[in-house]
PDB file of C-alpha atoms and ligand atoms in Angstrom:
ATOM      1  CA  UNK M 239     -25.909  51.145 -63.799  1.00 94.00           C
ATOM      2  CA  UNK M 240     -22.801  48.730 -64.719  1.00 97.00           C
ATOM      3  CA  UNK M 241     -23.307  46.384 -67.264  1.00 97.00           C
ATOM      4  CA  UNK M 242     -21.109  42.329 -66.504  1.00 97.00           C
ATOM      5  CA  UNK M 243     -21.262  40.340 -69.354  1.00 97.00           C
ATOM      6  CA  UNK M 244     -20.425  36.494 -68.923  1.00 97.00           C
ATOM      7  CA  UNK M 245     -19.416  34.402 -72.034  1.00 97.00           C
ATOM      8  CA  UNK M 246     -19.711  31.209 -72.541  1.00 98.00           C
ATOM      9  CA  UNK M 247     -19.587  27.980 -75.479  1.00 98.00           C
ATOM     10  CA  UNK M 248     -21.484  25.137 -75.797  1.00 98.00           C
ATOM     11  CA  UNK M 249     -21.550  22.293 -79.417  1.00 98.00           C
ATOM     12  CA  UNK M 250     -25.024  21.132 -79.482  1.00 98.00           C
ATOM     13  CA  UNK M 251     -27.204  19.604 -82.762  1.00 97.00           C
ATOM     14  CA  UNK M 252     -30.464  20.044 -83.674  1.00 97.00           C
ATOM     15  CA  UNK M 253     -32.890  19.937 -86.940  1.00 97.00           C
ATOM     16  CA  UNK M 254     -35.273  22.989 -88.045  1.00 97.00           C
ATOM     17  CA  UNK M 255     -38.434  21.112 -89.252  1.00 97.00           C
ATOM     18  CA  UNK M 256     -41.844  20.991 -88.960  1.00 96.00           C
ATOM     19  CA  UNK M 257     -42.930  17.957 -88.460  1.00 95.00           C
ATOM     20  CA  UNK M 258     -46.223  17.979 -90.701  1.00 97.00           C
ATOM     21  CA  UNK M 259     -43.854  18.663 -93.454  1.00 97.00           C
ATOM     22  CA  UNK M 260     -42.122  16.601 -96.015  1.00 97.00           C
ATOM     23  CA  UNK M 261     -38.285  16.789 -96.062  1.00 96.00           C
ATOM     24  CA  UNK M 262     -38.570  19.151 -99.403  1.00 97.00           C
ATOM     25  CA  UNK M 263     -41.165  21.365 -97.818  1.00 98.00           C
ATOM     26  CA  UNK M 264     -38.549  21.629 -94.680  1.00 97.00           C
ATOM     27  CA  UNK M 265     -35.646  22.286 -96.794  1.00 97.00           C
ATOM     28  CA  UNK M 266     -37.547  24.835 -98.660  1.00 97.00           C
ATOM     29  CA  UNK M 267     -38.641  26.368 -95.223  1.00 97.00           C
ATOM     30  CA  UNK M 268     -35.197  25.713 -93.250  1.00 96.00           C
ATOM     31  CA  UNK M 269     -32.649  25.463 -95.901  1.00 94.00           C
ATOM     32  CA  UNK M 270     -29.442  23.320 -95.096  1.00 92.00           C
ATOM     33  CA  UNK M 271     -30.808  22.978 -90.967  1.00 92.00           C
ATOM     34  CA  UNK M 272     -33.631  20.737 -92.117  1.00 96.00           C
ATOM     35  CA  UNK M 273     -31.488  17.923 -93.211  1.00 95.00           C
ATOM     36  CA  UNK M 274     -33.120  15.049 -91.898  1.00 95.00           C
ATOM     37  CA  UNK M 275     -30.839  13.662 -89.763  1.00 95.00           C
ATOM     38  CA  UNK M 276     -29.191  16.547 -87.995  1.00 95.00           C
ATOM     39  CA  UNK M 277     -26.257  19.069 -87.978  1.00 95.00           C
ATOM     40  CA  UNK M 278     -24.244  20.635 -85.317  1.00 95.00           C
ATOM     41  CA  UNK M 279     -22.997  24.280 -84.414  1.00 95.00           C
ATOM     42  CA  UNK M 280     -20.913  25.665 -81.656  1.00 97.00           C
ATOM     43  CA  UNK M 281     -22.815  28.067 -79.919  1.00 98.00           C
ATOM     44  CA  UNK M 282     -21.344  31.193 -78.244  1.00 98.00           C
ATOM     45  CA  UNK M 283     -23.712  32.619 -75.569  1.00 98.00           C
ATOM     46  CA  UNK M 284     -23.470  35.940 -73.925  1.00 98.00           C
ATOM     47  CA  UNK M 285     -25.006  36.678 -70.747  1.00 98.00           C
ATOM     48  CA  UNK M 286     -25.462  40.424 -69.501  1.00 98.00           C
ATOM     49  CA  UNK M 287     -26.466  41.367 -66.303  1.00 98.00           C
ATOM     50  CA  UNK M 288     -27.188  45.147 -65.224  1.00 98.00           C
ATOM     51  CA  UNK M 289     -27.120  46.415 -61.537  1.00 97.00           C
ATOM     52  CA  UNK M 290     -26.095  48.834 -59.417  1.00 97.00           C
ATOM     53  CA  UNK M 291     -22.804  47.891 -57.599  1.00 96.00           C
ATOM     54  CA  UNK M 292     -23.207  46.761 -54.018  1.00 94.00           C
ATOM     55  CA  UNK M 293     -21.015  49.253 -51.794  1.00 95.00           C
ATOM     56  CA  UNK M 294     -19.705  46.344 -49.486  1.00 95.00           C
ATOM     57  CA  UNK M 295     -18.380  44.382 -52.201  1.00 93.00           C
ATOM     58  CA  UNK M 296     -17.755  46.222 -55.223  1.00 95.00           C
ATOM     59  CA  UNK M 297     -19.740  43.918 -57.719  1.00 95.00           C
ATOM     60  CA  UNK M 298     -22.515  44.051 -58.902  1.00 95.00           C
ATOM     61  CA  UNK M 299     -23.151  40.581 -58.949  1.00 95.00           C
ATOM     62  CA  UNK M 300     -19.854  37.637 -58.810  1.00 94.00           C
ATOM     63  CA  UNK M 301     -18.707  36.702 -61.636  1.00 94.00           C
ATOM     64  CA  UNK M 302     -18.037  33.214 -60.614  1.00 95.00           C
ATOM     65  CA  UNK M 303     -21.610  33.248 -59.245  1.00 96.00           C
ATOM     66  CA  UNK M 304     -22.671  34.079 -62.312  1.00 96.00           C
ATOM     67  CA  UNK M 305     -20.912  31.783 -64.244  1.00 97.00           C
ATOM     68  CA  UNK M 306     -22.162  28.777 -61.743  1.00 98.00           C
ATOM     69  CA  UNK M 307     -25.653  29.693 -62.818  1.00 98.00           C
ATOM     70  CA  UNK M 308     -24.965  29.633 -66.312  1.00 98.00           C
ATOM     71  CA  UNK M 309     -23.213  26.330 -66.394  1.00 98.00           C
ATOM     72  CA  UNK M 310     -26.553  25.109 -64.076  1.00 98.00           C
ATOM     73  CA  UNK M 311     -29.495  26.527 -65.983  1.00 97.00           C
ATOM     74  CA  UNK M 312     -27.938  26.265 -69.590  1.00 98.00           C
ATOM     75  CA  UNK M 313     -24.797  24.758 -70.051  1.00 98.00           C
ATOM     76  CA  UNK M 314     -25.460  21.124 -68.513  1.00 98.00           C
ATOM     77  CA  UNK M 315     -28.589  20.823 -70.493  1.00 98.00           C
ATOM     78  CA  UNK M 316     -27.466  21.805 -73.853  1.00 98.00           C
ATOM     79  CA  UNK M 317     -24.059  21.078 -74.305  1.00 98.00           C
ATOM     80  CA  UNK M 318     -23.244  17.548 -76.754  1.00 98.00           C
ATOM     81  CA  UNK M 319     -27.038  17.775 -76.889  1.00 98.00           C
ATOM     82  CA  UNK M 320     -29.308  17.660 -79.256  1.00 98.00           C
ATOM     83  CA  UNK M 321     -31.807  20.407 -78.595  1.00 98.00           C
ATOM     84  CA  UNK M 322     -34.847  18.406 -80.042  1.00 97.00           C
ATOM     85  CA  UNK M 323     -35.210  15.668 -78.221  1.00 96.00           C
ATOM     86  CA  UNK M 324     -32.549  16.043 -75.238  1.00 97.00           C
ATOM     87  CA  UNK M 325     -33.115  19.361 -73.780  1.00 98.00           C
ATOM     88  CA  UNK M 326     -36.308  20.169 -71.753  1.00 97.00           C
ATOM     89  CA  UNK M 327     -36.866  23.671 -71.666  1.00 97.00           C
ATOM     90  CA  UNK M 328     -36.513  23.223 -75.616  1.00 97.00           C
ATOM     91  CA  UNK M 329     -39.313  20.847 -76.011  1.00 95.00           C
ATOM     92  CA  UNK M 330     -41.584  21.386 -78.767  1.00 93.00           C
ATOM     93  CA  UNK M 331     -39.651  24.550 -79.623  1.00 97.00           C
ATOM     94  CA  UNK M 332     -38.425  24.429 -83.246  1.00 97.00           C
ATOM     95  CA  UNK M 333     -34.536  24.999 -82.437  1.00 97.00           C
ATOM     96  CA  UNK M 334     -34.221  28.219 -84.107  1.00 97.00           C
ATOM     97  CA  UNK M 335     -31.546  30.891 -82.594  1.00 96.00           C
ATOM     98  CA  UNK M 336     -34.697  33.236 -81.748  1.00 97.00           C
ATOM     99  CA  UNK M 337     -36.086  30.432 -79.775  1.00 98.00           C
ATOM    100  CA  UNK M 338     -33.247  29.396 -78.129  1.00 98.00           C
ATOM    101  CA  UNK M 339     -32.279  32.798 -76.891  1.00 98.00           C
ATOM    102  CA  UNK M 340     -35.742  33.150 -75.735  1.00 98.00           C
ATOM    103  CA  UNK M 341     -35.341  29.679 -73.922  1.00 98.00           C
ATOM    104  CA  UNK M 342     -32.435  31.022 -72.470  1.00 98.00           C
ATOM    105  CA  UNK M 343     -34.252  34.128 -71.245  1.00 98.00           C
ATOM    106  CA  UNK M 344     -36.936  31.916 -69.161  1.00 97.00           C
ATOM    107  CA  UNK M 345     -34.260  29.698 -67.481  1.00 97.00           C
ATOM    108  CA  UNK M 346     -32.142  32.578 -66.608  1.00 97.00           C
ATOM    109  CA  UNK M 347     -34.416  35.080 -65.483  1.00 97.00           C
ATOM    110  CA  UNK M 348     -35.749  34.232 -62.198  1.00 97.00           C
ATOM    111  CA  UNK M 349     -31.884  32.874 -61.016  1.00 97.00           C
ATOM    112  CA  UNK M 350     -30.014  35.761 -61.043  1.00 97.00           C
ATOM    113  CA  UNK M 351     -29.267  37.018 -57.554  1.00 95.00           C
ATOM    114  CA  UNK M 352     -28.514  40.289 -57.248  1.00 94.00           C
ATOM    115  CA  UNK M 353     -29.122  42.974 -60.594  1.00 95.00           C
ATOM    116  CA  UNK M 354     -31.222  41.999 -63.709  1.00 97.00           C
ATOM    117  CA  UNK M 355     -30.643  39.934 -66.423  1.00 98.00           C
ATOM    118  CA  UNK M 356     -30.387  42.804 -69.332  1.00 98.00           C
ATOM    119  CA  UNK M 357     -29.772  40.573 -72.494  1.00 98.00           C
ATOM    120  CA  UNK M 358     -29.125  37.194 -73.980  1.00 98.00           C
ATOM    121  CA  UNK M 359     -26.735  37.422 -77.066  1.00 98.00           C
ATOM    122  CA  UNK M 360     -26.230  34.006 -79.066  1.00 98.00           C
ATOM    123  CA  UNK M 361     -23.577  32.937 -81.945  1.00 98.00           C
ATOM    124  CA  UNK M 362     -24.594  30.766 -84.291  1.00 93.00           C
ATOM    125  CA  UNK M 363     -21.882  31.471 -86.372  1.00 89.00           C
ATOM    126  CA  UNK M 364     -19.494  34.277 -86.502  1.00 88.00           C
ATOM    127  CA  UNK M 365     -20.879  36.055 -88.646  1.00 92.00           C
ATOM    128  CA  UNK M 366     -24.374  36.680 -87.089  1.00 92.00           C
ATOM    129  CA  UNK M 367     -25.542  37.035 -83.513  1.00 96.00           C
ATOM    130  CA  UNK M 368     -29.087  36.862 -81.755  1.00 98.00           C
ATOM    131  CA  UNK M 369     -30.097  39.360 -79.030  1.00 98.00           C
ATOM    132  CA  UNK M 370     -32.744  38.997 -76.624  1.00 98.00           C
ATOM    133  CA  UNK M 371     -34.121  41.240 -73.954  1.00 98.00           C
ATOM    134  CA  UNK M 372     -37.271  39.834 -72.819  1.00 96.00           C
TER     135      UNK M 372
HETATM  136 NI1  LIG T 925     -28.384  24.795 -87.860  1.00 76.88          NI
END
């Protein structure tokens, strides 16, 4: 089994809140990504894909095919977004890194050609990253 990991960035904003809350109740829940009006982060996503390698062309799946899917299913729809209210898949999804790596999962899943998607790894910042595996 070989292992091709795509990476990619997007800068997208969002808000952590619930919206039965009051703005102090949020901040107590969310900390600094409740502020009321919005913050942004650049994202780092990366996308791995495990398969056997096909014999006739050496890959296991094309890098640049993958990297068309990713810019189709995720990119366009989240990048100088803001996940609350612009992107669909993340619609009434509190914009959490869990949730948006499992977002990611359900867009990607079903699209990739040849192999499996294997995991879903997603920078918030640099110093902590988000792994999902369905
Ligand atoms: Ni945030």
């Amino acid at each position: 089994m070989i292992y091709i990991t795509r990476r990619e960035t997007f800068a997208a904003s969002h808000r952590l809140y619930r919206p039965e809350l009051s703005d102090e109740e949020n901040y107590k829940l969310f900390g600094k990504c409740s502020n009321p009006n919005g913050h942004g982060h650049n994202y780092t996503i990366e996308i791995t894909v495990a398969g056997e390698v096909d014999p006739y062309t050496g890959f296991v799946l094309d890098l640049k095919k993958l990297k068309e899917i990713i810019q189709n299913e995720i990119i366009i729809h989240v990048d100088h977004k803001n996940l609350n209210v612009d992107t669909q898949f993340m619609k009434g999804i509190i914009p959490t890194s869990e949730n948006i790596c499992i977002a990611l999962w359900k867009q990607l899943e079903d699209k990739i050609p040849n192999g499996k998607l294997f995991s879903i790894k997603l920078y918030e910042t640099e110093n902590n990253y988000f792994e999902y595996r369905g």
